[in-house]
Amino acid sequence: MKTAKISLNSIDKVKSFVNDITKFDYDFDLVSGRYVIDAKSIMGIFSLDLSKPIDLNIHADAGADEVLEVLKPYLV
C-alpha cells in the first residue's frame, strides 16, 4: 500500500479525480481525520473537509507508480 497527499479543492477537481481513479481496478481510500471513504465515491468525497489536503491510500503494490503518474495534478 502507498499513501499520497492530494488536494481536491474544487468541484471540477473532484469530478476529474473520480474519472481518473475509476480507470484502475485497485482499491483506493481517502482518509481525512477519523473518516475513511472509498475514493471512487463522489458523494463520499463531498462529505469530507476539502479545504485541506487528504491522504490517499492506494491498495496496489505493483501499479502504484502508474496511479501516481495519472494523479500528478492532484498531488500536494
mmCIF file as gemmi writes it, N, C-alpha and C atoms, coordinates in Angstrom:
data_model
loop_
_atom_site.group_PDB
_atom_site.id
_atom_site.type_symbol
_atom_site.label_atom_id
_atom_site.label_alt_id
_atom_site.label_comp_id
_atom_site.label_asym_id
_atom_site.label_entity_id
_atom_site.label_seq_id
_atom_site.pdbx_PDB_ins_code
_atom_site.Cartn_x
_atom_site.Cartn_y
_atom_site.Cartn_z
_atom_site.occupancy
_atom_site.B_iso_or_equiv
_atom_site.pdbx_formal_charge
_atom_site.auth_seq_id
_atom_site.auth_asym_id
_atom_site.pdbx_PDB_model_num
ATOM 1 N N . MET Axp A 1 ? 0.842 -1.189 0 1 0 ? 1 A 1
ATOM 2 C CA . MET Axp A 1 ? 0 0 0 1 0 ? 1 A 1
ATOM 3 C C . MET Axp A 1 ? 0.879 1.242 0 1 0 ? 1 A 1
ATOM 4 N N . LYS Axp A 2 ? 0.488 2.214 -0.797 1 0 ? 2 A 1
ATOM 5 C CA . LYS Axp A 2 ? 1.185 3.5 -0.822 1 0 ? 2 A 1
ATOM 6 C C . LYS Axp A 2 ? 0.219 4.59 -0.383 1 0 ? 2 A 1
ATOM 7 N N . THR Axp A 3 ? 0.764 5.648 0.186 1 0 ? 3 A 1
ATOM 8 C CA . THR Axp A 3 ? -0.041 6.783 0.621 1 0 ? 3 A 1
ATOM 9 C C . THR Axp A 3 ? 0.505 8.051 -0.014 1 0 ? 3 A 1
ATOM 10 N N . ALA Axp A 4 ? -0.42 8.903 -0.467 1 0 ? 4 A 1
ATOM 11 C CA . ALA Axp A 4 ? -0.036 10.185 -1.053 1 0 ? 4 A 1
ATOM 12 C C . ALA Axp A 4 ? -0.993 11.256 -0.541 1 0 ? 4 A 1
ATOM 13 N N . LYS Axp A 5 ? -0.493 12.487 -0.444 1 0 ? 5 A 1
ATOM 14 C CA . LYS Axp A 5 ? -1.346 13.617 -0.055 1 0 ? 5 A 1
ATOM 15 C C . LYS Axp A 5 ? -1.884 14.259 -1.328 1 0 ? 5 A 1
ATOM 16 N N . ILE Axp A 6 ? -3.207 14.464 -1.366 1 0 ? 6 A 1
ATOM 17 C CA . ILE Axp A 6 ? -3.815 15.095 -2.528 1 0 ? 6 A 1
ATOM 18 C C . ILE Axp A 6 ? -4.673 16.272 -2.084 1 0 ? 6 A 1
ATOM 19 N N . SER Axp A 7 ? -4.948 17.152 -3.034 1 0 ? 7 A 1
ATOM 20 C CA . SER Axp A 7 ? -5.81 18.3 -2.782 1 0 ? 7 A 1
ATOM 21 C C . SER Axp A 7 ? -6.947 18.283 -3.792 1 0 ? 7 A 1
ATOM 22 N N . LEU Axp A 8 ? -8.176 18.312 -3.291 1 0 ? 8 A 1
ATOM 23 C CA . LEU Axp A 8 ? -9.366 18.352 -4.139 1 0 ? 8 A 1
ATOM 24 C C . LEU Axp A 8 ? -10.199 19.558 -3.714 1 0 ? 8 A 1
ATOM 25 N N . ASN Axp A 9 ? -9.709 20.753 -4.058 1 0 ? 9 A 1
ATOM 26 C CA . ASN Axp A 9 ? -10.319 21.966 -3.527 1 0 ? 9 A 1
ATOM 27 C C . ASN Axp A 9 ? -11.34 22.632 -4.452 1 0 ? 9 A 1
ATOM 28 N N . SER Axp A 10 ? -11.813 21.914 -5.474 1 0 ? 10 A 1
ATOM 29 C CA . SER Axp A 10 ? -12.885 22.454 -6.314 1 0 ? 10 A 1
ATOM 30 C C . SER Axp A 10 ? -13.75 21.303 -6.832 1 0 ? 10 A 1
ATOM 31 N N . ILE Axp A 11 ? -14.958 21.633 -7.227 1 0 ? 11 A 1
ATOM 32 C CA . ILE Axp A 11 ? -15.888 20.614 -7.729 1 0 ? 11 A 1
ATOM 33 C C . ILE Axp A 11 ? -15.336 19.972 -8.994 1 0 ? 11 A 1
ATOM 34 N N . ASP Axp A 12 ? -14.75 20.771 -9.878 1 0 ? 12 A 1
ATOM 35 C CA . ASP Axp A 12 ? -14.188 20.222 -11.12 1 0 ? 12 A 1
ATOM 36 C C . ASP Axp A 12 ? -13.043 19.253 -10.836 1 0 ? 12 A 1
ATOM 37 N N . LYS Axp A 13 ? -12.212 19.578 -9.838 1 0 ? 13 A 1
ATOM 38 C CA . LYS Axp A 13 ? -11.108 18.682 -9.476 1 0 ? 13 A 1
ATOM 39 C C . LYS Axp A 13 ? -11.643 17.356 -8.951 1 0 ? 13 A 1
ATOM 40 N N . VAL Axp A 14 ? -12.701 17.395 -8.156 1 0 ? 14 A 1
ATOM 41 C CA . VAL Axp A 14 ? -13.283 16.159 -7.61 1 0 ? 14 A 1
ATOM 42 C C . VAL Axp A 14 ? -13.816 15.296 -8.743 1 0 ? 14 A 1
ATOM 43 N N . LYS Axp A 15 ? -14.544 15.91 -9.673 1 0 ? 15 A 1
ATOM 44 C CA . LYS Axp A 15 ? -15.114 15.149 -10.789 1 0 ? 15 A 1
ATOM 45 C C . LYS Axp A 15 ? -14.029 14.516 -11.649 1 0 ? 15 A 1
ATOM 46 N N . SER Axp A 16 ? -12.996 15.267 -11.995 1 0 ? 16 A 1
ATOM 47 C CA . SER Axp A 16 ? -11.938 14.713 -12.839 1 0 ? 16 A 1
ATOM 48 C C . SER Axp A 16 ? -11.114 13.671 -12.07 1 0 ? 16 A 1
ATOM 49 N N . PHE Axp A 17 ? -10.936 13.869 -10.749 1 0 ? 17 A 1
ATOM 50 C CA . PHE Axp A 17 ? -10.231 12.881 -9.923 1 0 ? 17 A 1
ATOM 51 C C . PHE Axp A 17 ? -10.965 11.541 -9.942 1 0 ? 17 A 1
ATOM 52 N N . VAL Axp A 18 ? -12.28 11.569 -9.734 1 0 ? 18 A 1
ATOM 53 C CA . VAL Axp A 18 ? -13.07 10.327 -9.721 1 0 ? 18 A 1
ATOM 54 C C . VAL Axp A 18 ? -13.022 9.67 -11.098 1 0 ? 18 A 1
ATOM 55 N N . ASN Axp A 19 ? -13.096 10.468 -12.175 1 0 ? 19 A 1
ATOM 56 C CA . ASN Axp A 19 ? -12.994 9.898 -13.521 1 0 ? 19 A 1
ATOM 57 C C . ASN Axp A 19 ? -11.643 9.234 -13.747 1 0 ? 19 A 1
ATOM 58 N N . ASP Axp A 20 ? -10.568 9.856 -13.276 1 0 ? 20 A 1
ATOM 59 C CA . ASP Axp A 20 ? -9.226 9.291 -13.444 1 0 ? 20 A 1
ATOM 60 C C . ASP Axp A 20 ? -9.037 8.021 -12.624 1 0 ? 20 A 1
ATOM 61 N N . ILE Axp A 21 ? -9.529 8.036 -11.402 1 0 ? 21 A 1
ATOM 62 C CA . ILE Axp A 21 ? -9.248 6.926 -10.486 1 0 ? 21 A 1
ATOM 63 C C . ILE Axp A 21 ? -10.107 5.695 -10.792 1 0 ? 21 A 1
ATOM 64 N N . THR Axp A 22 ? -11.273 5.884 -11.396 1 0 ? 22 A 1
ATOM 65 C CA . THR Axp A 22 ? -12.124 4.727 -11.704 1 0 ? 22 A 1
ATOM 66 C C . THR Axp A 22 ? -11.581 3.901 -12.87 1 0 ? 22 A 1
ATOM 67 N N . LYS Axp A 23 ? -10.559 4.396 -13.556 1 0 ? 23 A 1
ATOM 68 C CA . LYS Axp A 23 ? -9.936 3.637 -14.649 1 0 ? 23 A 1
ATOM 69 C C . LYS Axp A 23 ? -9.083 2.484 -14.122 1 0 ? 23 A 1
ATOM 70 N N . PHE Axp A 24 ? -8.773 2.508 -12.83 1 0 ? 24 A 1
ATOM 71 C CA . PHE Axp A 24 ? -7.933 1.48 -12.227 1 0 ? 24 A 1
ATOM 72 C C . PHE Axp A 24 ? -8.787 0.479 -11.449 1 0 ? 24 A 1
ATOM 73 N N . ASP Axp A 25 ? -8.348 -0.78 -11.427 1 0 ? 25 A 1
ATOM 74 C CA . ASP Axp A 25 ? -9.081 -1.832 -10.724 1 0 ? 25 A 1
ATOM 75 C C . ASP Axp A 25 ? -8.665 -1.977 -9.262 1 0 ? 25 A 1
ATOM 76 N N . TYR Axp A 26 ? -7.767 -1.13 -8.792 1 0 ? 26 A 1
ATOM 77 C CA . TYR Axp A 26 ? -7.298 -1.215 -7.412 1 0 ? 26 A 1
ATOM 78 C C . TYR Axp A 26 ? -8.312 -0.562 -6.476 1 0 ? 26 A 1
ATOM 79 N N . ASP Axp A 27 ? -8.126 -0.808 -5.172 1 0 ? 27 A 1
ATOM 80 C CA . ASP Axp A 27 ? -8.941 -0.139 -4.161 1 0 ? 27 A 1
ATOM 81 C C . ASP Axp A 27 ? -8.215 1.107 -3.688 1 0 ? 27 A 1
ATOM 82 N N . PHE Axp A 28 ? -8.985 2.166 -3.482 1 0 ? 28 A 1
ATOM 83 C CA . PHE Axp A 28 ? -8.437 3.443 -3.027 1 0 ? 28 A 1
ATOM 84 C C . PHE Axp A 28 ? -9.275 3.945 -1.859 1 0 ? 28 A 1
ATOM 85 N N . ASP Axp A 29 ? -8.622 4.454 -0.829 1 0 ? 29 A 1
ATOM 86 C CA . ASP Axp A 29 ? -9.316 5.062 0.305 1 0 ? 29 A 1
ATOM 87 C C . ASP Axp A 29 ? -8.826 6.492 0.468 1 0 ? 29 A 1
ATOM 88 N N . LEU Axp A 30 ? -9.749 7.373 0.836 1 0 ? 30 A 1
ATOM 89 C CA . LEU Axp A 30 ? -9.381 8.727 1.216 1 0 ? 30 A 1
ATOM 90 C C . LEU Axp A 30 ? -9.541 8.84 2.722 1 0 ? 30 A 1
ATOM 91 N N . VAL Axp A 31 ? -8.514 9.37 3.395 1 0 ? 31 A 1
ATOM 92 C CA . VAL Axp A 31 ? -8.518 9.476 4.848 1 0 ? 31 A 1
ATOM 93 C C . VAL Axp A 31 ? -8.411 10.941 5.24 1 0 ? 31 A 1
ATOM 94 N N . SER Axp A 32 ? -9.415 11.395 5.973 1 0 ? 32 A 1
ATOM 95 C CA . SER Axp A 32 ? -9.424 12.77 6.476 1 0 ? 32 A 1
ATOM 96 C C . SER Axp A 32 ? -9.802 12.703 7.946 1 0 ? 32 A 1
ATOM 97 N N . GLY Axp A 33 ? -8.819 12.908 8.812 1 0 ? 33 A 1
ATOM 98 C CA . GLY Axp A 33 ? -9.076 12.781 10.251 1 0 ? 33 A 1
ATOM 99 C C . GLY Axp A 33 ? -9.419 11.34 10.581 1 0 ? 33 A 1
ATOM 100 N N . ARG Axp A 34 ? -10.595 11.138 11.175 1 0 ? 34 A 1
ATOM 101 C CA . ARG Axp A 34 ? -11.01 9.771 11.524 1 0 ? 34 A 1
ATOM 102 C C . ARG Axp A 34 ? -11.941 9.162 10.489 1 0 ? 34 A 1
ATOM 103 N N . TYR Axp A 35 ? -12.173 9.862 9.391 1 0 ? 35 A 1
ATOM 104 C CA . TYR Axp A 35 ? -13.064 9.362 8.342 1 0 ? 35 A 1
ATOM 105 C C . TYR Axp A 35 ? -12.272 8.69 7.225 1 0 ? 35 A 1
ATOM 106 N N . VAL Axp A 36 ? -12.734 7.52 6.802 1 0 ? 36 A 1
ATOM 107 C CA . VAL Axp A 36 ? -12.138 6.783 5.689 1 0 ? 36 A 1
ATOM 108 C C . VAL Axp A 36 ? -13.263 6.479 4.715 1 0 ? 36 A 1
ATOM 109 N N . ILE Axp A 37 ? -13.119 6.945 3.466 1 0 ? 37 A 1
ATOM 110 C CA . ILE Axp A 37 ? -14.158 6.698 2.471 1 0 ? 37 A 1
ATOM 111 C C . ILE Axp A 37 ? -13.531 6.127 1.206 1 0 ? 37 A 1
ATOM 112 N N . ASP Axp A 38 ? -14.357 5.513 0.385 1 0 ? 38 A 1
ATOM 113 C CA . ASP Axp A 38 ? -13.923 4.963 -0.903 1 0 ? 38 A 1
ATOM 114 C C . ASP Axp A 38 ? -13.628 6.136 -1.837 1 0 ? 38 A 1
ATOM 115 N N . ALA Axp A 39 ? -12.431 6.184 -2.4 1 0 ? 39 A 1
ATOM 116 C CA . ALA Axp A 39 ? -12.029 7.305 -3.253 1 0 ? 39 A 1
ATOM 117 C C . ALA Axp A 39 ? -12.785 7.331 -4.573 1 0 ? 39 A 1
ATOM 118 N N . LYS Axp A 40 ? -13.476 6.257 -4.923 1 0 ? 40 A 1
ATOM 119 C CA . LYS Axp A 40 ? -14.249 6.227 -6.162 1 0 ? 40 A 1
ATOM 120 C C . LYS Axp A 40 ? -15.676 6.733 -5.958 1 0 ? 40 A 1
ATOM 121 N N . SER Axp A 41 ? -16.015 7.105 -4.735 1 0 ? 41 A 1
ATOM 122 C CA . SER Axp A 41 ? -17.359 7.587 -4.404 1 0 ? 41 A 1
ATOM 123 C C . SER Axp A 41 ? -17.384 9.113 -4.392 1 0 ? 41 A 1
ATOM 124 N N . ILE Axp A 42 ? -18.028 9.687 -5.396 1 0 ? 42 A 1
ATOM 125 C CA . ILE Axp A 42 ? -18.066 11.149 -5.48 1 0 ? 42 A 1
ATOM 126 C C . ILE Axp A 42 ? -18.864 11.739 -4.315 1 0 ? 42 A 1
ATOM 127 N N . MET Axp A 43 ? -19.917 11.051 -3.89 1 0 ? 43 A 1
ATOM 128 C CA . MET Axp A 43 ? -20.705 11.534 -2.749 1 0 ? 43 A 1
ATOM 129 C C . MET Axp A 43 ? -19.877 11.448 -1.459 1 0 ? 43 A 1
ATOM 130 N N . GLY Axp A 44 ? -19.107 10.387 -1.327 1 0 ? 44 A 1
ATOM 131 C CA . GLY Axp A 44 ? -18.257 10.253 -0.15 1 0 ? 44 A 1
ATOM 132 C C . GLY Axp A 44 ? -17.215 11.352 -0.071 1 0 ? 44 A 1
ATOM 133 N N . ILE Axp A 45 ? -16.633 11.701 -1.206 1 0 ? 45 A 1
ATOM 134 C CA . ILE Axp A 45 ? -15.613 12.754 -1.243 1 0 ? 45 A 1
ATOM 135 C C . ILE Axp A 45 ? -16.2 14.086 -0.792 1 0 ? 45 A 1
ATOM 136 N N . PHE Axp A 46 ? -17.426 14.381 -1.229 1 0 ? 46 A 1
ATOM 137 C CA . PHE Axp A 46 ? -18.045 15.65 -0.849 1 0 ? 46 A 1
ATOM 138 C C . PHE Axp A 46 ? -18.433 15.692 0.629 1 0 ? 46 A 1
ATOM 139 N N . SER Axp A 47 ? -18.406 14.538 1.311 1 0 ? 47 A 1
ATOM 140 C CA . SER Axp A 47 ? -18.707 14.537 2.743 1 0 ? 47 A 1
ATOM 141 C C . SER Axp A 47 ? -17.466 14.885 3.571 1 0 ? 47 A 1
ATOM 142 N N . LEU Axp A 48 ? -16.303 14.958 2.93 1 0 ? 48 A 1
ATOM 143 C CA . LEU Axp A 48 ? -15.055 15.278 3.635 1 0 ? 48 A 1
ATOM 144 C C . LEU Axp A 48 ? -14.797 16.778 3.646 1 0 ? 48 A 1
ATOM 145 N N . ASP Axp A 49 ? -13.896 17.208 4.524 1 0 ? 49 A 1
ATOM 146 C CA . ASP Axp A 49 ? -13.436 18.599 4.554 1 0 ? 49 A 1
ATOM 147 C C . ASP Axp A 49 ? -12.394 18.767 3.45 1 0 ? 49 A 1
ATOM 148 N N . LEU Axp A 50 ? -12.792 19.399 2.347 1 0 ? 50 A 1
ATOM 149 C CA . LEU Axp A 50 ? -11.914 19.509 1.179 1 0 ? 50 A 1
ATOM 150 C C . LEU Axp A 50 ? -11.033 20.76 1.21 1 0 ? 50 A 1
ATOM 151 N N . SER Axp A 51 ? -11.097 21.51 2.302 1 0 ? 51 A 1
ATOM 152 C CA . SER Axp A 51 ? -10.293 22.737 2.374 1 0 ? 51 A 1
ATOM 153 C C . SER Axp A 51 ? -8.826 22.452 2.677 1 0 ? 51 A 1
ATOM 154 N N . LYS Axp A 52 ? -8.519 21.236 3.142 1 0 ? 52 A 1
ATOM 155 C CA . LYS Axp A 52 ? -7.129 20.881 3.419 1 0 ? 52 A 1
ATOM 156 C C . LYS Axp A 52 ? -6.781 19.576 2.712 1 0 ? 52 A 1
ATOM 157 N N . PRO Axp A 53 ? -5.498 19.287 2.547 1 0 ? 53 A 1
ATOM 158 C CA . PRO Axp A 53 ? -5.095 18.056 1.845 1 0 ? 53 A 1
ATOM 159 C C . PRO Axp A 53 ? -5.615 16.793 2.526 1 0 ? 53 A 1
ATOM 160 N N . ILE Axp A 54 ? -5.842 15.77 1.715 1 0 ? 54 A 1
ATOM 161 C CA . ILE Axp A 54 ? -6.392 14.488 2.167 1 0 ? 54 A 1
ATOM 162 C C . ILE Axp A 54 ? -5.377 13.405 1.837 1 0 ? 54 A 1
ATOM 163 N N . ASP Axp A 55 ? -5.313 12.369 2.68 1 0 ? 55 A 1
ATOM 164 C CA . ASP Axp A 55 ? -4.445 11.219 2.413 1 0 ? 55 A 1
ATOM 165 C C . ASP Axp A 55 ? -5.16 10.244 1.495 1 0 ? 55 A 1
ATOM 166 N N . LEU Axp A 56 ? -4.478 9.819 0.434 1 0 ? 56 A 1
ATOM 167 C CA . LEU Axp A 56 ? -4.998 8.807 -0.478 1 0 ? 56 A 1
ATOM 168 C C . LEU Axp A 56 ? -4.204 7.531 -0.262 1 0 ? 56 A 1
ATOM 169 N N . ASN Axp A 57 ? -4.887 6.459 0.122 1 0 ? 57 A 1
ATOM 170 C CA . ASN Axp A 57 ? -4.254 5.149 0.278 1 0 ? 57 A 1
ATOM 171 C C . ASN Axp A 57 ? -4.513 4.337 -0.976 1 0 ? 57 A 1
ATOM 172 N N . ILE Axp A 58 ? -3.428 3.881 -1.615 1 0 ? 58 A 1
ATOM 173 C CA . ILE Axp A 58 ? -3.521 3.085 -2.842 1 0 ? 58 A 1
ATOM 174 C C . ILE Axp A 58 ? -3.212 1.642 -2.464 1 0 ? 58 A 1
ATOM 175 N N . HIS Axp A 59 ? -4.196 0.768 -2.615 1 0 ? 59 A 1
ATOM 176 C CA . HIS Axp A 59 ? -4.022 -0.638 -2.236 1 0 ? 59 A 1
ATOM 177 C C . HIS Axp A 59 ? -3.556 -1.442 -3.447 1 0 ? 59 A 1
ATOM 178 N N . ALA Axp A 60 ? -2.368 -1.097 -3.931 1 0 ? 60 A 1
ATOM 179 C CA . ALA Axp A 60 ? -1.753 -1.806 -5.053 1 0 ? 60 A 1
ATOM 180 C C . ALA Axp A 60 ? -0.251 -1.679 -4.883 1 0 ? 60 A 1
ATOM 181 N N . ASP Axp A 61 ? 0.452 -2.782 -4.982 1 0 ? 61 A 1
ATOM 182 C CA . ASP Axp A 61 ? 1.898 -2.725 -4.833 1 0 ? 61 A 1
ATOM 183 C C . ASP Axp A 61 ? 2.577 -2.501 -6.177 1 0 ? 61 A 1
ATOM 184 N N . ALA Axp A 62 ? 2.189 -3.272 -7.16 1 0 ? 62 A 1
ATOM 185 C CA . ALA Axp A 62 ? 2.873 -3.218 -8.452 1 0 ? 62 A 1
ATOM 186 C C . ALA Axp A 62 ? 2.51 -1.974 -9.255 1 0 ? 62 A 1
ATOM 187 N N . GLY Axp A 63 ? 1.255 -1.587 -9.271 1 0 ? 63 A 1
ATOM 188 C CA . GLY Axp A 63 ? 0.818 -0.494 -10.149 1 0 ? 63 A 1
ATOM 189 C C . GLY Axp A 63 ? 0.715 0.862 -9.489 1 0 ? 63 A 1
ATOM 190 N N . ALA Axp A 64 ? 1.219 1.013 -8.284 1 0 ? 64 A 1
ATOM 191 C CA . ALA Axp A 64 ? 1.069 2.275 -7.552 1 0 ? 64 A 1
ATOM 192 C C . ALA Axp A 64 ? 1.761 3.442 -8.259 1 0 ? 64 A 1
ATOM 193 N N . ASP Axp A 65 ? 2.91 3.188 -8.866 1 0 ? 65 A 1
ATOM 194 C CA . ASP Axp A 65 ? 3.626 4.269 -9.553 1 0 ? 65 A 1
ATOM 195 C C . ASP Axp A 65 ? 2.85 4.761 -10.768 1 0 ? 65 A 1
ATOM 196 N N . GLU Axp A 66 ? 2.209 3.847 -11.468 1 0 ? 66 A 1
ATOM 197 C CA . GLU Axp A 66 ? 1.377 4.226 -12.618 1 0 ? 66 A 1
ATOM 198 C C . GLU Axp A 66 ? 0.202 5.095 -12.171 1 0 ? 66 A 1
ATOM 199 N N . VAL Axp A 67 ? -0.395 4.733 -11.051 1 0 ? 67 A 1
ATOM 200 C CA . VAL Axp A 67 ? -1.508 5.513 -10.498 1 0 ? 67 A 1
ATOM 201 C C . VAL Axp A 67 ? -1.04 6.91 -10.121 1 0 ? 67 A 1
ATOM 202 N N . LEU Axp A 68 ? 0.106 6.993 -9.452 1 0 ? 68 A 1
ATOM 203 C CA . LEU Axp A 68 ? 0.63 8.301 -9.031 1 0 ? 68 A 1
ATOM 204 C C . LEU Axp A 68 ? 0.95 9.188 -10.231 1 0 ? 68 A 1
ATOM 205 N N . GLU Axp A 69 ? 1.365 8.587 -11.339 1 0 ? 69 A 1
ATOM 206 C CA . GLU Axp A 69 ? 1.647 9.353 -12.553 1 0 ? 69 A 1
ATOM 207 C C . GLU Axp A 69 ? 0.366 10.005 -13.087 1 0 ? 69 A 1
ATOM 208 N N . VAL Axp A 70 ? -0.725 9.256 -13.092 1 0 ? 70 A 1
ATOM 209 C CA . VAL Axp A 70 ? -2.01 9.775 -13.565 1 0 ? 70 A 1
ATOM 210 C C . VAL Axp A 70 ? -2.562 10.835 -12.611 1 0 ? 70 A 1
ATOM 211 N N . LEU Axp A 71 ? -2.278 10.68 -11.326 1 0 ? 71 A 1
ATOM 212 C CA . LEU Axp A 71 ? -2.831 11.58 -10.312 1 0 ? 71 A 1
ATOM 213 C C . LEU Axp A 71 ? -1.934 12.769 -9.996 1 0 ? 71 A 1
ATOM 214 N N . LYS Axp A 72 ? -0.91 13 -10.806 1 0 ? 72 A 1
ATOM 215 C CA . LYS Axp A 72 ? 0.026 14.12 -10.55 1 0 ? 72 A 1
ATOM 216 C C . LYS Axp A 72 ? -0.656 15.472 -10.363 1 0 ? 72 A 1
ATOM 217 N N . PRO Axp A 73 ? -1.704 15.803 -11.131 1 0 ? 73 A 1
ATOM 218 C CA . PRO Axp A 73 ? -2.329 17.13 -10.949 1 0 ? 73 A 1
ATOM 219 C C . PRO Axp A 73 ? -2.942 17.338 -9.562 1 0 ? 73 A 1
ATOM 220 N N . TYR Axp A 74 ? -3.204 16.277 -8.834 1 0 ? 74 A 1
ATOM 221 C CA . TYR Axp A 74 ? -3.865 16.393 -7.534 1 0 ? 74 A 1
ATOM 222 C C . TYR Axp A 74 ? -2.894 16.286 -6.357 1 0 ? 74 A 1
ATOM 223 N N . LEU Axp A 75 ? -1.669 15.853 -6.621 1 0 ? 75 A 1
ATOM 224 C CA . LEU Axp A 75 ? -0.703 15.645 -5.531 1 0 ? 75 A 1
ATOM 225 C C . LEU Axp A 75 ? -0.258 16.971 -4.926 1 0 ? 75 A 1
ATOM 226 N N . VAL Axp A 76 ? -0.037 16.921 -3.603 1 0 ? 76 A 1
ATOM 227 C CA . VAL Axp A 76 ? 0.414 18.116 -2.899 1 0 ? 76 A 1
ATOM 228 C C . VAL Axp A 76 ? 1.919 18.018 -2.712 1 0 ? 76 A 1
